[in-house]
mmCIF file with all atom_site columns, C-alpha atoms in Angstrom:
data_model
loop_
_atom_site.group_PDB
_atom_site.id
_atom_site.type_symbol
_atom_site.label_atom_id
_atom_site.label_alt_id
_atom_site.label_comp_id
_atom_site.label_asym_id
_atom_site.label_entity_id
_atom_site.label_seq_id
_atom_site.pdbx_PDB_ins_code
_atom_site.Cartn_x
_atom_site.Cartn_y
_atom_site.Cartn_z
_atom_site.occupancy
_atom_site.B_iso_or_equiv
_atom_site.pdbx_formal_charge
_atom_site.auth_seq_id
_atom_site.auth_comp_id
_atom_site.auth_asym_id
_atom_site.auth_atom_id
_atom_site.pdbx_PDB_model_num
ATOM 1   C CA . UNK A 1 1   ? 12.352  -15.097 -106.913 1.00 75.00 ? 1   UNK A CA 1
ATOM 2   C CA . UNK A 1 2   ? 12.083  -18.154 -108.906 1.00 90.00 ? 2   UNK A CA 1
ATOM 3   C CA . UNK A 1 3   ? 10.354  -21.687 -107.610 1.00 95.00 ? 3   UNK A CA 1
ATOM 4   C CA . UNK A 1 4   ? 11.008  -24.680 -107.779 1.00 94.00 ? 4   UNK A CA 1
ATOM 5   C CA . UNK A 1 5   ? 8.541   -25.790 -110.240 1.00 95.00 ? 5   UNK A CA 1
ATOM 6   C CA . UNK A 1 6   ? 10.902  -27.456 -112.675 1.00 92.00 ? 6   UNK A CA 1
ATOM 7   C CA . UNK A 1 7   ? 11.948  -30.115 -109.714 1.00 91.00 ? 7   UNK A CA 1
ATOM 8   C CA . UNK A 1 8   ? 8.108   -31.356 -110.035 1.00 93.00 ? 8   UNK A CA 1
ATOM 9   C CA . UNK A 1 9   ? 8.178   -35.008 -111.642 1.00 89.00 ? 9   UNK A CA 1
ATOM 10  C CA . UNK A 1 10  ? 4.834   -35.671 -113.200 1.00 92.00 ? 10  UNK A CA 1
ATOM 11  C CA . UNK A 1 11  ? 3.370   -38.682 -111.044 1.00 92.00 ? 11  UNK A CA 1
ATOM 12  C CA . UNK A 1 12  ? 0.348   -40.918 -111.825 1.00 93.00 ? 12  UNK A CA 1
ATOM 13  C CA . UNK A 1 13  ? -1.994  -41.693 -109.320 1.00 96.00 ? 13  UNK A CA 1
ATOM 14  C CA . UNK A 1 14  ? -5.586  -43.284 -109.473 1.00 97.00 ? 14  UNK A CA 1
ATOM 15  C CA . UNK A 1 15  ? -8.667  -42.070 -107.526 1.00 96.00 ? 15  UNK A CA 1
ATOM 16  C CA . UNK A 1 16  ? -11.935 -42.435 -106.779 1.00 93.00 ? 16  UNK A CA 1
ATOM 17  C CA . UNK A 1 17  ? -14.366 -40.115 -105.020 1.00 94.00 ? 17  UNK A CA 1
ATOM 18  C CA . UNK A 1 18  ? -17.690 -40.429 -103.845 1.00 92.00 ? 18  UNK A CA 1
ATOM 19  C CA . UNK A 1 19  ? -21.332 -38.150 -104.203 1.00 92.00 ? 19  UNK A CA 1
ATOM 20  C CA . UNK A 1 20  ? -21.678 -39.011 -100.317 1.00 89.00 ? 20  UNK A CA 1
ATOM 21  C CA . UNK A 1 21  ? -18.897 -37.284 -98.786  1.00 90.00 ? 21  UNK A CA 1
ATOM 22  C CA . UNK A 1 22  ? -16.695 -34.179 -99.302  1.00 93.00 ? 22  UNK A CA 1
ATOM 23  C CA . UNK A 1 23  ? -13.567 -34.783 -101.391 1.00 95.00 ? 23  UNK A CA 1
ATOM 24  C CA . UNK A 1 24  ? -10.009 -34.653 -99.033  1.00 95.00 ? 24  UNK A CA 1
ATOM 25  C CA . UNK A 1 25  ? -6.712  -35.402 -100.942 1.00 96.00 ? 25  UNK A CA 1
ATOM 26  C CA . UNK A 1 26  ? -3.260  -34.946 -100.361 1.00 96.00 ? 26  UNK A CA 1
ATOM 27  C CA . UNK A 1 27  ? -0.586  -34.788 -103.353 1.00 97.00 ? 27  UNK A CA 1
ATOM 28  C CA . UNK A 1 28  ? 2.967   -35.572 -101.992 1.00 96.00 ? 28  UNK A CA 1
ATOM 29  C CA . UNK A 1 29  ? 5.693   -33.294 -104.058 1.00 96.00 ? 29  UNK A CA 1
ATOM 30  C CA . UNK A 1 30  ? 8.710   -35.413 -103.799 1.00 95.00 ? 30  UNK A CA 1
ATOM 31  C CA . UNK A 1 31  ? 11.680  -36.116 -105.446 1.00 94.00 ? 31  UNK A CA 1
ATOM 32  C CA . UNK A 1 32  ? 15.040  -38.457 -105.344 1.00 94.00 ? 32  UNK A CA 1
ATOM 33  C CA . UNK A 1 33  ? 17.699  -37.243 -102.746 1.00 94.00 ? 33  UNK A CA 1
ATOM 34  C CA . UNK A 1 34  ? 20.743  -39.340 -101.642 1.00 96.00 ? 34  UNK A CA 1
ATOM 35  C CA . UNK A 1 35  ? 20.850  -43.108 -101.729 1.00 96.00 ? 35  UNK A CA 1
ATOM 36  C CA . UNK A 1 36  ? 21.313  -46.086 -99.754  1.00 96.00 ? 36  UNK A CA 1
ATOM 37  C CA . UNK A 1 37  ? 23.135  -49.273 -100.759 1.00 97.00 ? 37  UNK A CA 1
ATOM 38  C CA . UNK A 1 38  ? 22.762  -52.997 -99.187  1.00 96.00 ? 38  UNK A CA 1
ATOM 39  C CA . UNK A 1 39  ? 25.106  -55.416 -100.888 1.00 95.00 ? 39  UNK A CA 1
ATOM 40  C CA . UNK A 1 40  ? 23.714  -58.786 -101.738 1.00 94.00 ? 40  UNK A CA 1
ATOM 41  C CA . UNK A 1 41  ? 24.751  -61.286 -99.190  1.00 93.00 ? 41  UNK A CA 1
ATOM 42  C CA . UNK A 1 42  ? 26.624  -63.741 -100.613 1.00 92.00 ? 42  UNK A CA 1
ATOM 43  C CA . UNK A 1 43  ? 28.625  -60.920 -102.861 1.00 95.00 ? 43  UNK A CA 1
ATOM 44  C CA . UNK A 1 44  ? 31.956  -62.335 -103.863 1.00 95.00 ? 44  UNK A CA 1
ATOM 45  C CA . UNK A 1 45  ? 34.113  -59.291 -104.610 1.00 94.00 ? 45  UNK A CA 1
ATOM 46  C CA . UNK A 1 46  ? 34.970  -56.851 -101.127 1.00 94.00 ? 46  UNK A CA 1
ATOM 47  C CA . UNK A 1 47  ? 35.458  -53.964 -103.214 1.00 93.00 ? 47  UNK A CA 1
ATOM 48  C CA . UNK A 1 48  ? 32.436  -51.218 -102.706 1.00 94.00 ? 48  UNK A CA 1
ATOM 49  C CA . UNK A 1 49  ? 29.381  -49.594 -104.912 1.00 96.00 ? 49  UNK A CA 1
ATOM 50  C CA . UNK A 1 50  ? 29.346  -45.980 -103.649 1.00 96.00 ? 50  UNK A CA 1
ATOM 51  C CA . UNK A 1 51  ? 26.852  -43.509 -105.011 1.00 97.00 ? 51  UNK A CA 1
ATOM 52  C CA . UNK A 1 52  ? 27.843  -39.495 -105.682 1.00 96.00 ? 52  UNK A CA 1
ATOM 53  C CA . UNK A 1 53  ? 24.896  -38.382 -106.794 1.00 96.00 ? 53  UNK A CA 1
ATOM 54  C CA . UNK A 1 54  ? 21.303  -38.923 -107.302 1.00 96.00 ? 54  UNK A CA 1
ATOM 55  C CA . UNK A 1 55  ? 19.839  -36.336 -109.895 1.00 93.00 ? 55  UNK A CA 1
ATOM 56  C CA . UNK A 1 56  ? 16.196  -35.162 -108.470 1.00 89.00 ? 56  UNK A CA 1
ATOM 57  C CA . UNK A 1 57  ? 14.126  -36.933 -111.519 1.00 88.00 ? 57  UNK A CA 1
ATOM 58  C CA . UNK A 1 58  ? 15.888  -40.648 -110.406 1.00 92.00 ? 58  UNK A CA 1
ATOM 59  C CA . UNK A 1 59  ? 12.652  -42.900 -110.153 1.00 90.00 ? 59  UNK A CA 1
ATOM 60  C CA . UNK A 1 60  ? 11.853  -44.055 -106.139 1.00 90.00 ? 60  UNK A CA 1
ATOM 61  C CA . UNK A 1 61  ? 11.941  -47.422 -105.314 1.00 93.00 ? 61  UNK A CA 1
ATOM 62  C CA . UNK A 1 62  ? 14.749  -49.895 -105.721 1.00 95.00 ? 62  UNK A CA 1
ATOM 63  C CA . UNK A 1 63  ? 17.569  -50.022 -108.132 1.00 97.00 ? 63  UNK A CA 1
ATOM 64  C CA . UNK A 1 64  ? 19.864  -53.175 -108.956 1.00 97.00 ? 64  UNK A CA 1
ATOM 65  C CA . UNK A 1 65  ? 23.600  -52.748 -109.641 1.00 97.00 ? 65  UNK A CA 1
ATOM 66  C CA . UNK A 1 66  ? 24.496  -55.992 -110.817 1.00 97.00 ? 66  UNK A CA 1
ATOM 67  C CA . UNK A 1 67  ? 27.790  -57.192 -112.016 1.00 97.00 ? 67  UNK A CA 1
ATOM 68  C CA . UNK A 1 68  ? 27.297  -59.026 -115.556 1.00 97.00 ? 68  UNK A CA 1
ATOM 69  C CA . UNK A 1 69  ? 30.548  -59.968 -116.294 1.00 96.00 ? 69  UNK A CA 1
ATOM 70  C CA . UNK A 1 70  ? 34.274  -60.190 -114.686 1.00 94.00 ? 70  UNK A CA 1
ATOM 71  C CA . UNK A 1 71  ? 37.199  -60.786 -116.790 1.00 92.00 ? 71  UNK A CA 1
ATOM 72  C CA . UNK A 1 72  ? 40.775  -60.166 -117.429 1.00 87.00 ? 72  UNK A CA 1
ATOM 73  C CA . UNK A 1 73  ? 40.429  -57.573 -114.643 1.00 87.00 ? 73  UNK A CA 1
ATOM 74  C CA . UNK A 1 74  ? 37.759  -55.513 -116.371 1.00 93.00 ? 74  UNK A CA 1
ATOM 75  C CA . UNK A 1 75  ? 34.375  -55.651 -114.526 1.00 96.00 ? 75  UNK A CA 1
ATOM 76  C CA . UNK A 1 76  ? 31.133  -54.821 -116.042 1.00 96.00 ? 76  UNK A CA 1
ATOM 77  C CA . UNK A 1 77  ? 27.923  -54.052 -114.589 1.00 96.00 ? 77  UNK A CA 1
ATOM 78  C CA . UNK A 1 78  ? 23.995  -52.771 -115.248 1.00 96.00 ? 78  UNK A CA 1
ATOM 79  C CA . UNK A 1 79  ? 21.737  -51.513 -113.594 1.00 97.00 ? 79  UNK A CA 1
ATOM 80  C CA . UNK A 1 80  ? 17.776  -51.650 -113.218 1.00 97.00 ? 80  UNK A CA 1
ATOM 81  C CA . UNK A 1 81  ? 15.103  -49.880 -112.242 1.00 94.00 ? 81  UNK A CA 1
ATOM 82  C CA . UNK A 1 82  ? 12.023  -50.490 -109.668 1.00 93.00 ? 82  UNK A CA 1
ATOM 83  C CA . UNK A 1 83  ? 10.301  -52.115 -112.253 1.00 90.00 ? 83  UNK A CA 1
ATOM 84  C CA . UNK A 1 84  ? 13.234  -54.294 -113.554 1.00 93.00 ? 84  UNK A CA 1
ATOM 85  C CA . UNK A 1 85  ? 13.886  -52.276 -116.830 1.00 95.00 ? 85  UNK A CA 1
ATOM 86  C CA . UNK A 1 86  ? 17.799  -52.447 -117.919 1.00 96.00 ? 86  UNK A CA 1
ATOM 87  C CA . UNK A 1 87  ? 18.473  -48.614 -117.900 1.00 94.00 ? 87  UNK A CA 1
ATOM 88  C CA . UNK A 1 88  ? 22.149  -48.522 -118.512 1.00 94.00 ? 88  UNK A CA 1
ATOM 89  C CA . UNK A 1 89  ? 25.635  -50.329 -118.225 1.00 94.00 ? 89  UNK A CA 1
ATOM 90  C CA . UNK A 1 90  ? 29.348  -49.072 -116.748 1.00 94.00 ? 90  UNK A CA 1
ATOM 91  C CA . UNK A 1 91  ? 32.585  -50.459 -115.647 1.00 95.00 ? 91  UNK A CA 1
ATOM 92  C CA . UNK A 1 92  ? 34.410  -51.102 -112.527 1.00 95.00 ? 92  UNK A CA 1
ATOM 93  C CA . UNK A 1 93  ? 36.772  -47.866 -112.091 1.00 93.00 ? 93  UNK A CA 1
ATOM 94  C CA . UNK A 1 94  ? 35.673  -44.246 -112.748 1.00 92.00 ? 94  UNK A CA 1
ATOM 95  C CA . UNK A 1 95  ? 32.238  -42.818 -112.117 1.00 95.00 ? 95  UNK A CA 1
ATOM 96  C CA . UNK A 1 96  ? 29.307  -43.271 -114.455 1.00 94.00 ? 96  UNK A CA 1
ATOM 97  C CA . UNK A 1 97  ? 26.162  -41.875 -114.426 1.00 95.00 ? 97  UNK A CA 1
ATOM 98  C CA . UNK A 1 98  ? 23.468  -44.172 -115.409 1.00 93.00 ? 98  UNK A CA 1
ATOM 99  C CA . UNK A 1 99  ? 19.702  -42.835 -115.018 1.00 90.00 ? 99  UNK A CA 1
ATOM 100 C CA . UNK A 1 100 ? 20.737  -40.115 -112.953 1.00 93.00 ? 100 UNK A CA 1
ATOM 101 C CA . UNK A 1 101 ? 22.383  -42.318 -110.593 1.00 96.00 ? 101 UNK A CA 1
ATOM 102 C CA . UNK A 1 102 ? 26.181  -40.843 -110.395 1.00 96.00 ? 102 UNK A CA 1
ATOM 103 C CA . UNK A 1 103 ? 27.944  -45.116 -109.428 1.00 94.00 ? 103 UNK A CA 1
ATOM 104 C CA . UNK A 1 104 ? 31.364  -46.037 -108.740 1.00 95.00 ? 104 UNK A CA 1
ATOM 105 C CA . UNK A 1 105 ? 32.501  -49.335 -108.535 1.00 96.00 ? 105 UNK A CA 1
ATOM 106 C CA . UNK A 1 106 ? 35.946  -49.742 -107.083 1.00 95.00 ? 106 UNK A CA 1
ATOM 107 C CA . UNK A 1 107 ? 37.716  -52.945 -106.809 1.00 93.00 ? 107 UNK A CA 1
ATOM 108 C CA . UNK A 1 108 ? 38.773  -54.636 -103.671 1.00 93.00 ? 108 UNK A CA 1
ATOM 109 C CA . UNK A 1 109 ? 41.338  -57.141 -102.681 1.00 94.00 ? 109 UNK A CA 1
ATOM 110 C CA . UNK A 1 110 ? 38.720  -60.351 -103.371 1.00 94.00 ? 110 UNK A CA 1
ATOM 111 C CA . UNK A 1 111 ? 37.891  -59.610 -107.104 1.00 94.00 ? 111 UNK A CA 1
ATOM 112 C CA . UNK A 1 112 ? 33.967  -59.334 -108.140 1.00 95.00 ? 112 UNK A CA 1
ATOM 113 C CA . UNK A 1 113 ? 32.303  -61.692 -110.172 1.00 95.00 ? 113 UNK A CA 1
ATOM 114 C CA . UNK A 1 114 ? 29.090  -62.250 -112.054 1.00 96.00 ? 114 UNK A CA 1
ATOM 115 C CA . UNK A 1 115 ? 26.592  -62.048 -109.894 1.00 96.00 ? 115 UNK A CA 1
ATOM 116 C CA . UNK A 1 116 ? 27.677  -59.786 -107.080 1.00 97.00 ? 116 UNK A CA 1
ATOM 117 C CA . UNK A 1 117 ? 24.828  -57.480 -106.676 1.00 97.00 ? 117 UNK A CA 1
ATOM 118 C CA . UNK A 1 118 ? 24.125  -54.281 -104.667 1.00 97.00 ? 118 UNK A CA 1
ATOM 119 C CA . UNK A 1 119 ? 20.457  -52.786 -104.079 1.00 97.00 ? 119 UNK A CA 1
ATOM 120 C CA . UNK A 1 120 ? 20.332  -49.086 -103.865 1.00 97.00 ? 120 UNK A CA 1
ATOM 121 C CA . UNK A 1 121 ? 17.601  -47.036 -102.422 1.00 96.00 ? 121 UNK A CA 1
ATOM 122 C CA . UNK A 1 122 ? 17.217  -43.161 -103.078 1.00 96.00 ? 122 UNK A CA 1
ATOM 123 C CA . UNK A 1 123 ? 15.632  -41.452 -99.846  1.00 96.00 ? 123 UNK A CA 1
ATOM 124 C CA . UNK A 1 124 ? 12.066  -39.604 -100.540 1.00 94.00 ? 124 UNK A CA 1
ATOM 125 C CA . UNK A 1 125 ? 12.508  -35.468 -100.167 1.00 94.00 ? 125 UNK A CA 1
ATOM 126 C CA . UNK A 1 126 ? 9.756   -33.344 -100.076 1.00 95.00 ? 126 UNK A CA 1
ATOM 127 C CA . UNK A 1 127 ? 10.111  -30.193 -102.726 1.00 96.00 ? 127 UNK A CA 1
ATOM 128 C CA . UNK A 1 128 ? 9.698   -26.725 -101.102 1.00 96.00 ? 128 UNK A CA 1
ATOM 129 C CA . UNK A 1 129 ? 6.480   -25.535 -103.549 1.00 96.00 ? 129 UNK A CA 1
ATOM 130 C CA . UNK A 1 130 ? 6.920   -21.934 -101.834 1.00 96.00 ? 130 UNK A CA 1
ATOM 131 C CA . UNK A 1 131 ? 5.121   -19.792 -104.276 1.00 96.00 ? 131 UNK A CA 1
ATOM 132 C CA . UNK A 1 132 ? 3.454   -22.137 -106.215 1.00 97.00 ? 132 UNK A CA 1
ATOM 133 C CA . UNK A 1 133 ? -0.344  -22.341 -106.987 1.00 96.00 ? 133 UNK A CA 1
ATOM 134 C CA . UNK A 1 134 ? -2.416  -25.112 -108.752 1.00 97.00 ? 134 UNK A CA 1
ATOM 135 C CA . UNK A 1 135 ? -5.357  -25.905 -110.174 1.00 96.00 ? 135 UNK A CA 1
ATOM 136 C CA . UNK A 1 136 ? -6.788  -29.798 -110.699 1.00 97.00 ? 136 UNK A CA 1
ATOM 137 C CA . UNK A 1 137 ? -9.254  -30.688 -113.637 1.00 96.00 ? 137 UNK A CA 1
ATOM 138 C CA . UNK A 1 138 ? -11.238 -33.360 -114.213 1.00 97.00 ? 138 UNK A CA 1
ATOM 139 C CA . UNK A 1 139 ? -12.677 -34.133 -117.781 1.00 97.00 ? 139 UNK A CA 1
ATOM 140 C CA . UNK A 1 140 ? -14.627 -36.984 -119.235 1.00 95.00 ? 140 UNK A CA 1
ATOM 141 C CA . UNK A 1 141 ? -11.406 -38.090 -121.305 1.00 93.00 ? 141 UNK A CA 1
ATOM 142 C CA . UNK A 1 142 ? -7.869  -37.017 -122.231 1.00 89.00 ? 142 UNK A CA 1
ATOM 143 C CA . UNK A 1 143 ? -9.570  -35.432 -125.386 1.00 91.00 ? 143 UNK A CA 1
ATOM 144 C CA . UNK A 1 144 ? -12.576 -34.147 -123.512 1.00 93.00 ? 144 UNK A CA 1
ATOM 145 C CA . UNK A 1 145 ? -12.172 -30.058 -123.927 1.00 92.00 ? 145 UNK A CA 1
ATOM 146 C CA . UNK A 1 146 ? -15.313 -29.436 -121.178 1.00 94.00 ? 146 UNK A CA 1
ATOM 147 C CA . UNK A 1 147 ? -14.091 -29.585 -117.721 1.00 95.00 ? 147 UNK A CA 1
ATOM 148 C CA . UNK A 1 148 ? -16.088 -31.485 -115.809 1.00 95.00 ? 148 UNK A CA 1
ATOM 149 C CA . UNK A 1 149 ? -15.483 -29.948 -112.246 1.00 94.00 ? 149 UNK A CA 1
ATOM 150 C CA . UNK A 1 150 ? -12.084 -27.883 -111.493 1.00 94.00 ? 150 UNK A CA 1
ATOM 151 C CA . UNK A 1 151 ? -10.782 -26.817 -108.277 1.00 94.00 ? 151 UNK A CA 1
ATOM 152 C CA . UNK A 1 152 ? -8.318  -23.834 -107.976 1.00 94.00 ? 152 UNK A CA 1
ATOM 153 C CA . UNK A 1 153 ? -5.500  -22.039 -105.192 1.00 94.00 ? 153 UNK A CA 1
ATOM 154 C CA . UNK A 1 154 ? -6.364  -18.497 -106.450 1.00 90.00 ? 154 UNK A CA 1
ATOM 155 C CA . UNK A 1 155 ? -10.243 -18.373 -106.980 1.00 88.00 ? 155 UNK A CA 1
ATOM 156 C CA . UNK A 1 156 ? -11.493 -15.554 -108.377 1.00 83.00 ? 156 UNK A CA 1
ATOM 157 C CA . UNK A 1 157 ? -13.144 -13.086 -105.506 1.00 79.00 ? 157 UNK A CA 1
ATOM 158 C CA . UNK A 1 158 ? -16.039 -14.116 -103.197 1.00 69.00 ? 158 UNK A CA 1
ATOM 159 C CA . UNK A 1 159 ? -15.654 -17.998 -104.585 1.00 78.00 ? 159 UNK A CA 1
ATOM 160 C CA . UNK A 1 160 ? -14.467 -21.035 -102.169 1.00 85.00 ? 160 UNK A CA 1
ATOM 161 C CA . UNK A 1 161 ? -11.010 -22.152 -102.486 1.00 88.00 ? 161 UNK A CA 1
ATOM 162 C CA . UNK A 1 162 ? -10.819 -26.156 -103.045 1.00 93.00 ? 162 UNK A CA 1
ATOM 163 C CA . UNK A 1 163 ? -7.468  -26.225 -103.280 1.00 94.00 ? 163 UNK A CA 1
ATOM 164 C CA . UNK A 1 164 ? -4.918  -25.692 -100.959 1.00 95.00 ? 164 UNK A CA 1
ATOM 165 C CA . UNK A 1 165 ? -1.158  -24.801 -101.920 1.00 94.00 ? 165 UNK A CA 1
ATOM 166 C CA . UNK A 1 166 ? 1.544   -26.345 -99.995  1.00 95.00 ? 166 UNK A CA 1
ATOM 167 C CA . UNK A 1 167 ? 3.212   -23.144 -99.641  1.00 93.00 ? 167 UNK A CA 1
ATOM 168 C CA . UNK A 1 168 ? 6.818   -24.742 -98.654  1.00 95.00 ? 168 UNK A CA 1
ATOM 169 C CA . UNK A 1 169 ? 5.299   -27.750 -97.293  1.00 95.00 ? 169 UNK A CA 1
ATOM 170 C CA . UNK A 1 170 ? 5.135   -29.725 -100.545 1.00 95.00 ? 170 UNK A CA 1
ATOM 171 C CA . UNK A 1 171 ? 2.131   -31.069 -99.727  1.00 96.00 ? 171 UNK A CA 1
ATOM 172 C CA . UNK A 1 172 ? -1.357  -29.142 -102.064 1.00 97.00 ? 172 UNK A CA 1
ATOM 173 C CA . UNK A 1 173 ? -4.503  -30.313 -100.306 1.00 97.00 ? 173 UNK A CA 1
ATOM 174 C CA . UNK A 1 174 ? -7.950  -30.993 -101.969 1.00 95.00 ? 174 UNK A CA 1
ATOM 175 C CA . UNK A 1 175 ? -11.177 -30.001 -99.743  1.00 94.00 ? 175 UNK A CA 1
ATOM 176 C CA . UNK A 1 176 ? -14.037 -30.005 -102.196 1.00 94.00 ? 176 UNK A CA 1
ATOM 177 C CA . UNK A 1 177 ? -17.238 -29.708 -100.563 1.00 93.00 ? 177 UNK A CA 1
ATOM 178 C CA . UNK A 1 178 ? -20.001 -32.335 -100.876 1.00 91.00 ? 178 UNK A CA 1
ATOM 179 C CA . UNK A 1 179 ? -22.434 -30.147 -102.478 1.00 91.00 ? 179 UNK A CA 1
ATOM 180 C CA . UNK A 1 180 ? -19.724 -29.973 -105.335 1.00 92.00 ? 180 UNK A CA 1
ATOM 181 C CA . UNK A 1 181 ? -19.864 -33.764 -105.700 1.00 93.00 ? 181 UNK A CA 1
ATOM 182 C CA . UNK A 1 182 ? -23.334 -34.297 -106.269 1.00 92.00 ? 182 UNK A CA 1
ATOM 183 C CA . UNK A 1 183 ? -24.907 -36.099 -109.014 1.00 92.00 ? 183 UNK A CA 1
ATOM 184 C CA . UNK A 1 184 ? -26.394 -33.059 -110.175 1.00 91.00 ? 184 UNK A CA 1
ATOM 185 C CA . UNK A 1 185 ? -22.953 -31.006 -110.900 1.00 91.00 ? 185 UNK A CA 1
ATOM 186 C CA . UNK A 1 186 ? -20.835 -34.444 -110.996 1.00 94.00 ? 186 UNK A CA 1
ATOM 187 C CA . UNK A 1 187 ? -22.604 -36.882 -112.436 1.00 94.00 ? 187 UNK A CA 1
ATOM 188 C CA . UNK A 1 188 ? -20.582 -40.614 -111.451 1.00 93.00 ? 188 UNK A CA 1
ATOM 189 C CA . UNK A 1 189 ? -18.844 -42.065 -113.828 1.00 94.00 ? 189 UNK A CA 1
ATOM 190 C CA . UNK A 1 190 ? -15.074 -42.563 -115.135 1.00 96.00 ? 190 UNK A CA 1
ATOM 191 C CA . UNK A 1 191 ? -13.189 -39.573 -115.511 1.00 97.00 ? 191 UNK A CA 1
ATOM 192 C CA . UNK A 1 192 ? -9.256  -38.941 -116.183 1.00 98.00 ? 192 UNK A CA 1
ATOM 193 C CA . UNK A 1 193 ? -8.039  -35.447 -113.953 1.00 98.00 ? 193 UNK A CA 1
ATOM 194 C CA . UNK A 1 194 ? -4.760  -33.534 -114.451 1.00 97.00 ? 194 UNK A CA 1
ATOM 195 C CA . UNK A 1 195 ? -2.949  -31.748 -110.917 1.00 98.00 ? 195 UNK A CA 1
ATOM 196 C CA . UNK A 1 196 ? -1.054  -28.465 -112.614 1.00 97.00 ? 196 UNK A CA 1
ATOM 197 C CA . UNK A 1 197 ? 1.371   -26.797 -110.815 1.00 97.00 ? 197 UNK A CA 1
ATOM 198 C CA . UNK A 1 198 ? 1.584   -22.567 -111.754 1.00 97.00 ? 198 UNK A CA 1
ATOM 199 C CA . UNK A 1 199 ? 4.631   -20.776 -111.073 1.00 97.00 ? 199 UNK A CA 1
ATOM 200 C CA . UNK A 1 200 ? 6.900   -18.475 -112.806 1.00 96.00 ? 200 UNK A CA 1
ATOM 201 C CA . UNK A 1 201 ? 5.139   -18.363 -115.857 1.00 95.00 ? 201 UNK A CA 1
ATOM 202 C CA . UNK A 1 202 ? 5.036   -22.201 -116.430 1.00 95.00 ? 202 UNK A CA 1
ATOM 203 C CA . UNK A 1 203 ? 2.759   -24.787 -115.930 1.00 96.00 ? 203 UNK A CA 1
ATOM 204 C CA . UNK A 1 204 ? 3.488   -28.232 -114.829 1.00 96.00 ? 204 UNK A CA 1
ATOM 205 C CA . UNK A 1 205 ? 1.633   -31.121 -114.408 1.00 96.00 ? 205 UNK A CA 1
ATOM 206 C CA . UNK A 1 206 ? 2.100   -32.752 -110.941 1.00 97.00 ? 206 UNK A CA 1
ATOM 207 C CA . UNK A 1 207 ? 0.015   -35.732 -110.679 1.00 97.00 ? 207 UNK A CA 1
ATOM 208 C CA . UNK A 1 208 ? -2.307  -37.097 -112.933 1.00 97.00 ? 208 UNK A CA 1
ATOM 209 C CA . UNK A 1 209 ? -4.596  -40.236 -113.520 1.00 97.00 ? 209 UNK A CA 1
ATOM 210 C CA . UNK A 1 210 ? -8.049  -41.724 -113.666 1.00 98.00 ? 210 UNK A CA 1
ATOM 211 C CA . UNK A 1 211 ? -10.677 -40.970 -111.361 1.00 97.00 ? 211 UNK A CA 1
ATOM 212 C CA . UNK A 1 212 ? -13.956 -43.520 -110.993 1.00 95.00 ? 212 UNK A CA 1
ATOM 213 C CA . UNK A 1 213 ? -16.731 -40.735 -109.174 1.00 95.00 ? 213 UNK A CA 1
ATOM 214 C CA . UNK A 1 214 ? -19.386 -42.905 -107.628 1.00 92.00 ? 214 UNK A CA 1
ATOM 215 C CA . UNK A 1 215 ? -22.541 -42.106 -106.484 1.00 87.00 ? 215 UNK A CA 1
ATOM 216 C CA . UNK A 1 216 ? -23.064 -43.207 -102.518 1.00 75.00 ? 216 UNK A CA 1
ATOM 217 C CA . UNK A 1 217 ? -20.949 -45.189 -100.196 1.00 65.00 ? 217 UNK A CA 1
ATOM 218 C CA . UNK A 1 218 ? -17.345 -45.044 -101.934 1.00 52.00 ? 218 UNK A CA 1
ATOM 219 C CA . UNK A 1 219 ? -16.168 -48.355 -101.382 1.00 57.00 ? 219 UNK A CA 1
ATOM 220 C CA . UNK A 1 220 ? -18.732 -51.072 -101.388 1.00 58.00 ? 220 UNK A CA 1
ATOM 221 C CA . UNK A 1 221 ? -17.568 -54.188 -103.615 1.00 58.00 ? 221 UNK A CA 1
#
């Protein structure tokens, strides 16, 4: 039966880790499910913003749907992401799908104008990683090809598993021992690491970043 691998957005997320203290890490699996949508206050037009569809891939965090122009009954509009990058325009009417958001903007008696604005929120769902294994590297760079310390959901026989698969939950677990983050087999330093997902044949990467491994007390200034 196949997983659901493919639904696994690469995300990037920083670390840092510590010689002192075992390594415990959690790696969220999530992905874009339906939206909500707040209307600016002050919006002129009464007409609605509805959202169809939000494709799994959408980016979280909140998206603008602003009307740019309103003329001779035609209504335009764009729309930005979290980070306030333009990534597409539509018109008032039929559905459009603009960054995997699936909008309709239908007029109302009170036309829009420039300006109107609604915010719209896609809800966080967890992906069911039922079947799916992983393995996280760490290397000195993206170039590096010596792995620098490696943890692993399938371990070969006898050997201690660091890495613990979600198995439905969405949720792989890190639980590398301290001995493991010694200076002597991790020496500190700055490091970039790579979270692979393993399923079906494919391999995906999951979360990935840089990692700053410091020797003693993790978070003095």
């Amino acid at each position: 039966m196949a997983t659901n691998i493919l639904a696994i957005q690469p995300r990037r997320q920083d670390l840092r880790t510590s010689a002192s203290e075992d390594w415990t890490d959690a790696f969220p699996l999530v992905q874009a499910g339906p939206a909500a949508i707040v209307a600016r206050t002050g919006n002129r037009g009464d007409g609605a913003l509805t959202v169809s569809a939000v494709a799994p891939y959408v980016e979280l965090g909140p998206h603008v749907v602003l009307v740019t122009s309103a003329t001779g009954g035609v209504t335009l509009f764009s729309v930005t992401e979290p980070g306030g990058m333009l990534i597409g325009r539509g018109m008032a009417g039929p559905p459009v799908t603009v960054g995997g958001l699936t909008l309709s903007l239908t007029p109302g008696t009170a036309p829009f104008v420039a300006g109107d604005a609604w915010g719209v929120q896609p809800t966080t769902q967890m992906i069911d990683d039922a079947g799916i294994d992983y393995v996280l590297q760490i290397r000195q760079s993206q170039t590096s090809p010596v792995v620098t310390l490696e943890a692993v959901s399938q371990p070969p026989g006898g050997t201690l598993q660091t890495l613990i698969p979600g198995r439905g939950c969405g949720m792989p677990t890190l639980l590398v021992p301290d001995l493991m983050m010694a200076p002597v087999r991790f020496p500190p330093g700055s490091y970039v690491y790579e979270l692979l997902a393993l399923a079906d044949g494919r391999r995906k990467s999951a979360y990935f970043g840089n990692l700053e491994h410091v020797d003693g007390v993790a978070y003095l200034p």
